[in-house]
């Protein structure tokens, strides 16, 4: 019976081989079952819509990076987006109800399961748009974000938009205001001993307004009065009474003074344009107070109060970089100010620090050579991260704008910024404790317009419970707005802007 042990040995050797084969087969089968589930694990955590005249943003926050494809359809205008690796869930379906009737660009959105593992969004549009679709990596409290930015084909012109809303005063209105009769006390000033009765190079100041310097070459020497020159009357015809010369022996001293004031050459009046920049907005809430108040809401409220205060002056007007709750990238804020040829840029914020005891107001300007303090450097770095949190599309930078923004030949701008910063800081010190008694400097990206004096105001520490309460108080918001206006007026009174041709 020699074969029996042999057969038994073969049977024993074959048994473990079969077990390993079964285990391998079972593992492969298990992976094939689980793989689709792992691939489809992406979940939409939140949906947000930020409508604005500049553009409308739709944000899908999710727990993993998503792949998308999109295309436009005409007649009627639609944007179609396919998102891979998703199944419909209640959060994603809620996007339909978040579209507002006053959205400038989106009429409605439809959401559906186009095919297995692919969700399709169809945006019915009110007009043709230029979409930007991109993803953002996790940052701050946000997970992965899929962003749809819908821009108009023709970019919104800030001046045209404000004219349409009735928020933009023209230079002609300022000239009309300046042409009104001056107060009686202002008439003799034209012939004071200080100037020996010579015509002044500074324009007459409209009531409540700021004097404006004429450009070089427009003074009396450059444009002497021509013999026989006449003024046009209201009907556009020469005023013959004004043209008829008075006999010299009949002229009285006081009439000479009046005649010099009336025929004063080089009189220039133009609007002073101020760009107000409420920090943060939209996806970027800014600092959060102990009570849950958001910096973006507080600074927008202060900016609107400040706008109203400034526009009480007949030759001053305001452009807001944002007038609602939406995000504006830092370079775009500067670009907006340059498009309206702003004479001053004021960025408004509410400070925060890790220690709730920190308090006080601050004013900052740009620095070419580094921050003036460690705290200033820390704050600038924090504020410069706004584009990461707010969600700027870094794949489409404006190279021409970048070359302008980072031009370091800004010594004159910094000097002027320091002047207005000191004036504003002095006024703010009258209503709130100052965090530091001097204007600080750091590399804030939003202050890098080389041709516009620019300051950043930290109105108070929102991280301090006491100051957070003040920031939420209407009376304090009015006080801080009034103080800023006083500082701005003080600066322009001593440094009147040069008259220049408007490029807008």
Short mmCIF file of N, CA and C in Angstrom, two decimals, residues 174 201-206 209-215 266-272 315 492 495-500:
data_model
loop_
_atom_site.label_atom_id
_atom_site.label_comp_id
_atom_site.label_asym_id
_atom_site.label_seq_id
_atom_site.Cartn_x
_atom_site.Cartn_y
_atom_site.Cartn_z
N UNK A 174 -20.34 120.57 -9.18
CA UNK A 174 -19.41 121.23 -8.26
C UNK A 174 -19.13 122.64 -8.71
N UNK A 201 -3.66 131.76 -6.57
CA UNK A 201 -3.61 130.55 -7.38
C UNK A 201 -4.54 129.48 -6.86
N UNK A 202 -5.18 129.71 -5.73
CA UNK A 202 -6.07 128.71 -5.16
C UNK A 202 -7.50 129.05 -5.51
N UNK A 203 -8.25 128.06 -5.92
CA UNK A 203 -9.63 128.29 -6.34
C UNK A 203 -10.49 128.70 -5.16
N UNK A 204 -11.55 129.43 -5.48
CA UNK A 204 -12.51 129.75 -4.44
C UNK A 204 -13.10 128.47 -3.89
N UNK A 205 -13.36 128.48 -2.60
CA UNK A 205 -13.84 127.26 -1.94
C UNK A 205 -15.36 127.26 -1.94
N UNK A 206 -16.00 126.24 -2.50
CA UNK A 206 -17.44 126.16 -2.42
C UNK A 206 -17.88 125.99 -0.98
N UNK A 209 -16.81 123.08 1.08
CA UNK A 209 -15.95 122.29 0.22
C UNK A 209 -14.48 122.50 0.50
N UNK A 210 -13.64 122.03 -0.42
CA UNK A 210 -12.19 122.08 -0.29
C UNK A 210 -11.62 122.84 -1.48
N UNK A 211 -10.63 123.69 -1.22
CA UNK A 211 -9.98 124.40 -2.32
C UNK A 211 -9.21 123.44 -3.19
N UNK A 212 -9.07 123.76 -4.46
CA UNK A 212 -8.36 122.92 -5.41
C UNK A 212 -7.30 123.74 -6.10
N UNK A 213 -6.06 123.25 -6.13
CA UNK A 213 -4.98 123.96 -6.78
C UNK A 213 -5.07 123.78 -8.28
N UNK A 214 -4.85 124.88 -9.05
CA UNK A 214 -4.80 124.71 -10.50
C UNK A 214 -3.50 124.03 -10.90
N UNK A 215 -3.45 123.36 -12.03
CA UNK A 215 -2.22 122.72 -12.47
C UNK A 215 -1.18 123.75 -12.88
N UNK A 266 -7.50 131.65 -13.62
CA UNK A 266 -6.96 130.44 -13.01
C UNK A 266 -7.88 129.79 -12.00
N UNK A 267 -9.16 130.18 -11.99
CA UNK A 267 -10.09 129.60 -11.03
C UNK A 267 -10.43 128.17 -11.45
N UNK A 268 -10.21 127.21 -10.58
CA UNK A 268 -10.39 125.81 -10.91
C UNK A 268 -11.25 125.15 -9.85
N UNK A 269 -12.24 124.43 -10.29
CA UNK A 269 -13.08 123.67 -9.36
C UNK A 269 -13.30 122.28 -9.93
N UNK A 270 -13.10 121.27 -9.15
CA UNK A 270 -13.40 119.91 -9.58
C UNK A 270 -13.78 119.08 -8.37
N UNK A 271 -14.37 117.95 -8.63
CA UNK A 271 -14.78 117.06 -7.55
C UNK A 271 -13.56 116.35 -6.96
N UNK A 272 -13.62 116.14 -5.66
CA UNK A 272 -12.64 115.31 -4.97
C UNK A 272 -13.26 113.92 -4.82
N UNK A 315 -18.39 119.36 -3.13
CA UNK A 315 -17.38 119.01 -4.13
C UNK A 315 -16.64 117.73 -3.76
N UNK A 492 -7.08 117.66 3.11
CA UNK A 492 -7.26 118.33 1.82
C UNK A 492 -7.19 119.85 1.96
N UNK A 495 -3.54 120.22 1.84
CA UNK A 495 -2.94 119.61 0.65
C UNK A 495 -3.99 119.48 -0.45
N UNK A 496 -4.45 120.62 -0.99
CA UNK A 496 -5.50 120.55 -2.02
C UNK A 496 -5.00 119.80 -3.23
N UNK A 497 -5.87 118.95 -3.79
CA UNK A 497 -5.44 118.17 -4.95
C UNK A 497 -5.28 119.04 -6.17
N UNK A 498 -4.34 118.68 -7.02
CA UNK A 498 -4.11 119.42 -8.26
C UNK A 498 -5.26 119.18 -9.22
N UNK A 499 -5.64 120.23 -9.94
CA UNK A 499 -6.63 120.07 -10.99
C UNK A 499 -6.00 119.28 -12.12
N UNK A 500 -6.76 118.36 -12.67
CA UNK A 500 -6.22 117.51 -13.73
C UNK A 500 -7.36 117.01 -14.59
#
